[in-house]
Coordinates of C-alpha atoms and ligand atoms in Angstrom, one line a residue:
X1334 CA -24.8 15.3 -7.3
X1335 CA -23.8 12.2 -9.4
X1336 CA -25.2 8.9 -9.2
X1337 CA -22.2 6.2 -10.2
X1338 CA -23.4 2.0 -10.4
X1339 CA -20.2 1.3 -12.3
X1340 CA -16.4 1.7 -11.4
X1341 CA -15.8 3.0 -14.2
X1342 CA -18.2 5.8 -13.7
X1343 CA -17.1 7.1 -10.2
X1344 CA -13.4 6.9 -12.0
X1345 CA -13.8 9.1 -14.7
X1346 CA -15.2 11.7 -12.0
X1347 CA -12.7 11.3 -10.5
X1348 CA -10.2 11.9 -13.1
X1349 CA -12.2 15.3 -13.9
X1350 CA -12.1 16.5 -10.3
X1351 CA -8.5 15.7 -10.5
X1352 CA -7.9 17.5 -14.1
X1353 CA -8.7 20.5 -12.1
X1354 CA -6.1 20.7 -9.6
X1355 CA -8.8 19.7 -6.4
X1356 CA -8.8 17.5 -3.7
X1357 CA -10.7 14.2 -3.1
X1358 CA -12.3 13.0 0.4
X1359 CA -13.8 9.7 -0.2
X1360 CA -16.6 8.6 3.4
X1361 CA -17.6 4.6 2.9
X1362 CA -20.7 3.6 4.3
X1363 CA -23.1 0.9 4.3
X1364 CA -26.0 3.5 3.6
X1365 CA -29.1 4.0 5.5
X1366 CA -28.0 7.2 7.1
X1367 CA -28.0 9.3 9.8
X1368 CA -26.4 12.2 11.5
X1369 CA -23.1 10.0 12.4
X1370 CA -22.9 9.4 8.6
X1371 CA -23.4 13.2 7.9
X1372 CA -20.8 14.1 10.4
X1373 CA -18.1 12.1 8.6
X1374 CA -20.0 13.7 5.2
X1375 CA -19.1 17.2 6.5
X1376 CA -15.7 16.9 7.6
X1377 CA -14.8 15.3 3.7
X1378 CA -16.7 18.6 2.8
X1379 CA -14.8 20.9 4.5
X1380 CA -11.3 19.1 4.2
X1381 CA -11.3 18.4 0.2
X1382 CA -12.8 20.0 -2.8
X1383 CA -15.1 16.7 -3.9
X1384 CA -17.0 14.6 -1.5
X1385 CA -17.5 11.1 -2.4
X1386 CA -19.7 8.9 -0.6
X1387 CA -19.8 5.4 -1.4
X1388 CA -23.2 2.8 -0.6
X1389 CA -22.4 -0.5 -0.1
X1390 CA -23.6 -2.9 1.7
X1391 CA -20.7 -5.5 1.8
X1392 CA -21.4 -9.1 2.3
X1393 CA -17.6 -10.1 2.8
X1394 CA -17.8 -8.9 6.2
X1395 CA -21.3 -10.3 7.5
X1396 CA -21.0 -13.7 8.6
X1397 CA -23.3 -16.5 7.6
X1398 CA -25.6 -15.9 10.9
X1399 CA -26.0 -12.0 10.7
X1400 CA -27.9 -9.4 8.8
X1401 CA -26.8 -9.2 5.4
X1402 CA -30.0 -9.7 3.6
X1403 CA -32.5 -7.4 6.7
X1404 CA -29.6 -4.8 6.9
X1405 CA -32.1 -1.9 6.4
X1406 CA -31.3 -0.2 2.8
X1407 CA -33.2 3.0 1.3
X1408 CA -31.1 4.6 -1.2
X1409 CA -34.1 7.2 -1.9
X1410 CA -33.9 8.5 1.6
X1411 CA -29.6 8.4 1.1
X1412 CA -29.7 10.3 -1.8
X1413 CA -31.5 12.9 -0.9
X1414 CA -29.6 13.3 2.6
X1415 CA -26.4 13.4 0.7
X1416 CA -27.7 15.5 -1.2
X1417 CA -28.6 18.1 1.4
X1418 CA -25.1 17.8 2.9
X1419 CA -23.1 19.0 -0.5
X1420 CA -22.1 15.6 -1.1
X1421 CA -20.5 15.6 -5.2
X1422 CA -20.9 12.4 -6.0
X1423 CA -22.2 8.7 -4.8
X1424 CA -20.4 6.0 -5.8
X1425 CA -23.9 2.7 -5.1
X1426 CA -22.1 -0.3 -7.2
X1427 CA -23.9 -3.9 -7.1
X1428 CA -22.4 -6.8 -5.3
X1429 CA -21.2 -8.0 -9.0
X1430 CA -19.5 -5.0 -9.9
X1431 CA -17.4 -5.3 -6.2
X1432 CA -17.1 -8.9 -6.5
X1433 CA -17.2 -10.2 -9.4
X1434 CA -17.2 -14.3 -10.3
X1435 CA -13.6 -15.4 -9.7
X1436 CA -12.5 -12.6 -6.8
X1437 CA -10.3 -14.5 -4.9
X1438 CA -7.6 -11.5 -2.9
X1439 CA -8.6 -10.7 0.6
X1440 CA -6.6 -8.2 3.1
X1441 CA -6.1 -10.0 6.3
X1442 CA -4.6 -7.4 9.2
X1443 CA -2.9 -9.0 11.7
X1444 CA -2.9 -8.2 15.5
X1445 CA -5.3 -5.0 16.1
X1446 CA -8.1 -8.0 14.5
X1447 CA -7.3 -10.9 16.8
X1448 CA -9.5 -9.2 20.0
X1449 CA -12.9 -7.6 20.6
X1450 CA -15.3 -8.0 17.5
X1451 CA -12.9 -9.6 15.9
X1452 CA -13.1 -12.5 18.0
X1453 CA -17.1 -12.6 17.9
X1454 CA -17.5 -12.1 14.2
X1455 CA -14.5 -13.8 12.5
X1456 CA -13.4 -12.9 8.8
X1457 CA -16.0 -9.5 9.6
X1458 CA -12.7 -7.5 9.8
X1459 CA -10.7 -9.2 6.7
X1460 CA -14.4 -8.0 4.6
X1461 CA -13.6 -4.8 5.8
X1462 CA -9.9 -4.7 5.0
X1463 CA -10.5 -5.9 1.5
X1464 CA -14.0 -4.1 0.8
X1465 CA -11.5 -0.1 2.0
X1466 CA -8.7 -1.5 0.2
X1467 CA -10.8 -1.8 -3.1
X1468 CA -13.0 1.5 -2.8
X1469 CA -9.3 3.5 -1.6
X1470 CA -8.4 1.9 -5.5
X1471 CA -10.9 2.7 -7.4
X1472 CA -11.2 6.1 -5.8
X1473 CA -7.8 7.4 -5.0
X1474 CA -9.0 10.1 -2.4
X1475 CA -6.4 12.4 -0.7
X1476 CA -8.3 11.4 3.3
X1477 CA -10.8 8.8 3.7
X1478 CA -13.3 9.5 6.5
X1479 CA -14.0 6.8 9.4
X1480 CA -16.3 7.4 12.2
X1481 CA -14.7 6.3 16.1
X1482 CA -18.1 4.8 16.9
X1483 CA -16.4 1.7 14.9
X1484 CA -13.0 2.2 16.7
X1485 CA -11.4 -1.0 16.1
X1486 CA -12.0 -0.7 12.4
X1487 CA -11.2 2.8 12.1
X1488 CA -7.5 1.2 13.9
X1489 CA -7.7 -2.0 11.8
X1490 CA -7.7 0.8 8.6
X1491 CA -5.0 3.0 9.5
X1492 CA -3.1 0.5 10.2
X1493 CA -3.3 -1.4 6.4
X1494 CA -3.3 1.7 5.0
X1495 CA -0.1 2.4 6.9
X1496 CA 1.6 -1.1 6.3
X1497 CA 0.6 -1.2 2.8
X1498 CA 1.8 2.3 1.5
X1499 CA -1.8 3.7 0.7
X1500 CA -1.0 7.1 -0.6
X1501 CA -4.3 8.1 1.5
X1502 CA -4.3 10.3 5.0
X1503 CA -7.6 8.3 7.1
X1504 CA -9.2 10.6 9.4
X1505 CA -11.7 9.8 12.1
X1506 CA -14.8 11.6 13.7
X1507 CA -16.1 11.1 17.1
X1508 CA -19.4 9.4 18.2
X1509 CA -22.4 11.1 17.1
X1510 CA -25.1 10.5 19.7
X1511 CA -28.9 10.3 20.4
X1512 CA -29.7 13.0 23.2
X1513 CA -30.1 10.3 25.4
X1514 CA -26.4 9.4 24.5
X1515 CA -27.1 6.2 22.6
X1516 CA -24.5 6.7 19.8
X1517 CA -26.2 6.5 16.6
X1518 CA -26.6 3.4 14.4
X1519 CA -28.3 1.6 11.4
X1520 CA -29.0 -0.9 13.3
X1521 CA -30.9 1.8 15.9
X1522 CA -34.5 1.0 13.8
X1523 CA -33.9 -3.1 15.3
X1524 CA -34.7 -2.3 18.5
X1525 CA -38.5 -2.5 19.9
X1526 CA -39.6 0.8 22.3
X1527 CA -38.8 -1.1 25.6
X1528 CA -35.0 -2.5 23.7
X1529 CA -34.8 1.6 22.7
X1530 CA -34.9 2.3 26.5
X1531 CA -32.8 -0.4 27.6
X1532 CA -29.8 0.3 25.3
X1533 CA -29.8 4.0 27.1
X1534 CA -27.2 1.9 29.8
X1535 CA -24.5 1.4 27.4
X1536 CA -23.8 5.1 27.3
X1537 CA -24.7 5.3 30.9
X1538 CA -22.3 2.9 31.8
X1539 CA -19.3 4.0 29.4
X1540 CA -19.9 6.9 31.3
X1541 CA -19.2 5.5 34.9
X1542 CA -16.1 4.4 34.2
X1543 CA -14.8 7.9 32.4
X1544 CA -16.3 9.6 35.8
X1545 CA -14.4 6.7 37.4
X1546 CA -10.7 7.2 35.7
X1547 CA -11.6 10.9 35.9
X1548 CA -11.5 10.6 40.0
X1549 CA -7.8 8.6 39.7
X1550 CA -9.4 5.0 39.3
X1551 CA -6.2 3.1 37.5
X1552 CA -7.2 -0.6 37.8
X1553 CA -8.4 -1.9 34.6
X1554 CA -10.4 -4.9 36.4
X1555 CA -12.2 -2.7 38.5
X1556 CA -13.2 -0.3 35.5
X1557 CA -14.3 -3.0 33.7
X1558 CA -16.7 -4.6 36.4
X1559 CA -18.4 -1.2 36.8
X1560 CA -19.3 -1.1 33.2
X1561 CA -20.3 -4.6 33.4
X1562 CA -22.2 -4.1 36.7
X1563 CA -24.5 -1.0 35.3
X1564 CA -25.1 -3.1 31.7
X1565 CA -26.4 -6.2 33.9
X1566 CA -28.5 -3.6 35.6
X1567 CA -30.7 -4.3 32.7
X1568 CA -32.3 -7.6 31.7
X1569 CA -32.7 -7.3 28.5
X1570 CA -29.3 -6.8 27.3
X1571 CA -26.8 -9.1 27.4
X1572 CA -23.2 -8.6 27.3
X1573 CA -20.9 -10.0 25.2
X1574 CA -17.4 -7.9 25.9
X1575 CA -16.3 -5.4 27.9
X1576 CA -12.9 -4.6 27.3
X1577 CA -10.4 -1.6 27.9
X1578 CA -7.1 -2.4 25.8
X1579 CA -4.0 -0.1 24.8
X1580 CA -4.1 2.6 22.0
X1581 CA -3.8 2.1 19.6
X1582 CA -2.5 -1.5 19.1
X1583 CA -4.9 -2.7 21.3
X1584 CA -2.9 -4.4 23.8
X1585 CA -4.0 -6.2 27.1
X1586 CA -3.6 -3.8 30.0
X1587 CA -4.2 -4.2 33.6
X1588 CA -3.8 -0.7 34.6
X1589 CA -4.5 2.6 32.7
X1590 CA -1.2 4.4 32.2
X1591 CA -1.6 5.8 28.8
X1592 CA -5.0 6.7 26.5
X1593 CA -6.6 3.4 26.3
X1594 CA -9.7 2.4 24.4
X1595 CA -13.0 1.2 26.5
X1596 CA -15.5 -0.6 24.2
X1597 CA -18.6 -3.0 24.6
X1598 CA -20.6 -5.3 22.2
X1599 CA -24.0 -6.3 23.8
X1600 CA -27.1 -8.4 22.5
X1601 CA -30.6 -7.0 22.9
X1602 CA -32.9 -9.3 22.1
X1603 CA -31.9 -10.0 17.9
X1604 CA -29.7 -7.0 17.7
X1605 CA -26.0 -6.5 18.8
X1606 CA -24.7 -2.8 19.2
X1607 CA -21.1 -2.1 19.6
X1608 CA -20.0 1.4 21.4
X1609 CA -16.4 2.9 23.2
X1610 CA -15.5 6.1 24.7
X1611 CA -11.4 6.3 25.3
X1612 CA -10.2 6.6 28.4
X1613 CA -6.8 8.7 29.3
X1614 CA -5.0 9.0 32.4
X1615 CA -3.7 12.3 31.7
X1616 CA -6.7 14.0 31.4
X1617 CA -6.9 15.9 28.2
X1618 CA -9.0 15.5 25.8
X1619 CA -7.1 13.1 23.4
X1620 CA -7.2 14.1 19.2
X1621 CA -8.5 11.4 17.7
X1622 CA -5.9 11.6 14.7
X1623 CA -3.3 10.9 16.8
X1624 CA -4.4 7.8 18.3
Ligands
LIG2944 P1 -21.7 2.1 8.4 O1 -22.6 2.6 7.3 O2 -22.4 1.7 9.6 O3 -20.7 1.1 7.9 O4 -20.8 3.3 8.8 C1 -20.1 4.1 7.9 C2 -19.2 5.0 8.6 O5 -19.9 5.9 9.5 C3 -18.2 4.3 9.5 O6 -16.9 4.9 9.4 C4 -18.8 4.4 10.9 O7 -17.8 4.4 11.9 C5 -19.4 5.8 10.8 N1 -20.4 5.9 11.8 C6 -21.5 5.1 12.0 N2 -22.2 5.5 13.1 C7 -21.6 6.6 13.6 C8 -21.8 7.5 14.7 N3 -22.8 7.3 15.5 N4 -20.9 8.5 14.9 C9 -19.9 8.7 14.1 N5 -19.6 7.9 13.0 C10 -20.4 6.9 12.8

């Protein structure tokens, strides 16, 4: 597996992978992995030829208050996880080669950002934009892999790369979860033992309202009061949305009549987690691609 600090680097893999007829699937991450991060590692692996995985921890989209500098990092551990998975190549550049002085071009997507965690961490979605938009450059992979535990950016995504002509198919993965159904996370190792057992409710409580839609419930004020009712069941986490909107352009809804997207971002004690499960009237089991 090939270790790449510099853009030039990962591009001249690139170009050799590409010399020989075979496909590219390119999964960006923030590093410090775990099986969520392998999931989307094995999909690239079994859709293209070459898996590139890229390591970046990107301050654009961390506002001045969050985690930037504790965001847990170990590139040891990442390495040798990728490793394992059949991963051909990590692409690990510094802030400076991503940013260098005088960057001044951001992507800003409209809409799909102006809601949920866009509203409670502004510019976090235009770091995002900009931070895909330059690694789908530099790489040029044939499918980019997103997980759906970040739904909203995984939307936010397919949508630039839609409006902007990206010559790139984005495919997402579902939620990979703790057996106790908390969906997996970097931010996981924040927690303290008794925040660990607390954030069991958020799955616990996305899960009331799919039994609830599942037994005909349509009202989308009702749905989101049970969520909100279970999460206050525990004191130490504090809610900060609960929110089920259309898919996929996110669109206020008062009553589920096509698949619509359920998500909550909560605070325990220093740490906010984000999770979603998708909701759908008519009962199948919706493909995530076609959201
Ligand atoms: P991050 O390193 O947290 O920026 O995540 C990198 C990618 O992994 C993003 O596309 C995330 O949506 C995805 N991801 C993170 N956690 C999970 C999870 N529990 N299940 C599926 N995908 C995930």
């Amino acid at each position: 597996m090939l270790i790449c600090r510099t853009i030039n680097e990962i591009r001249e893999f690139v170009r050799q992978v590409r010399e020989r007829g075979r496909t590219i699937g390119l999964v960006p991450t923030m590093g410090y992995f775990h099986e969520g991060h392998l999931s989307l590692m094995r999909e690239a692996k079994k859709a293209c030829a070459a898996a590139v995985v890229s390591i970046f921890v990107n301050p654009l989209q961390f506002g001045p208050q969050e985690d930037f500098h504790q965001y847990p990092r170990d590139f040891e551990r990442d390495r040798k996880m990728a490793e394992e998975t059949g991963v051909d190549a990590i692409f690990y550049p510094s802030v400076e080669e991503m940013y260098p002085a005088g960057f001044s071009t951001h992507v800003e997507v409209g809409g799909l950002t102006e809601c949920l965690c866009g509203l409670s961490r502004p510019g976090h979605f235009r770091g995002v934009a900009t931070v895909v938009a330059k690694l789908l450059n530099i790489v040029l992979p044939d499918k980019a892999f997103f997980g759906w535990k970040d739904a909203q950016q995984a939307l936010v995504i397919r949508r630039m790369v839609r409006d902007l002509n990206m010559p790139v198919e984005i495919v997402t993965v579902p939620v990979v979860r703790e057996p106790d159904g908390l969906a997996m996370s970097s931010r996981n190792v924040y927690l303290d033992p008794r925040e660990r057992t607390a954030a069991r409710v958020l799955f616990r409580s996305l899960q009331i309202a799919e039994r609830a839609a599942a037994g005909g419930e349509r009202d989308v004020a009702r749905l989101q009061k049970a969520v909100r009712q279970e999460i206050a069941s525990e004191p130490l986490v504090q809610i900060e949305y609960v929110e089920i909107r259309a898919l996929p352009g996110l669109e206020p809804i008062s009553r589920l009549q096509g698949p619509a997207l359920l998500a909550l971002a909560v605070r325990i004690g220093k740490t906010r987690l984000i999770d979603n499960t998708v909701l759908n009237p008519e009962g199948d089991q919706l493909a995530f691609d076609h959201v």
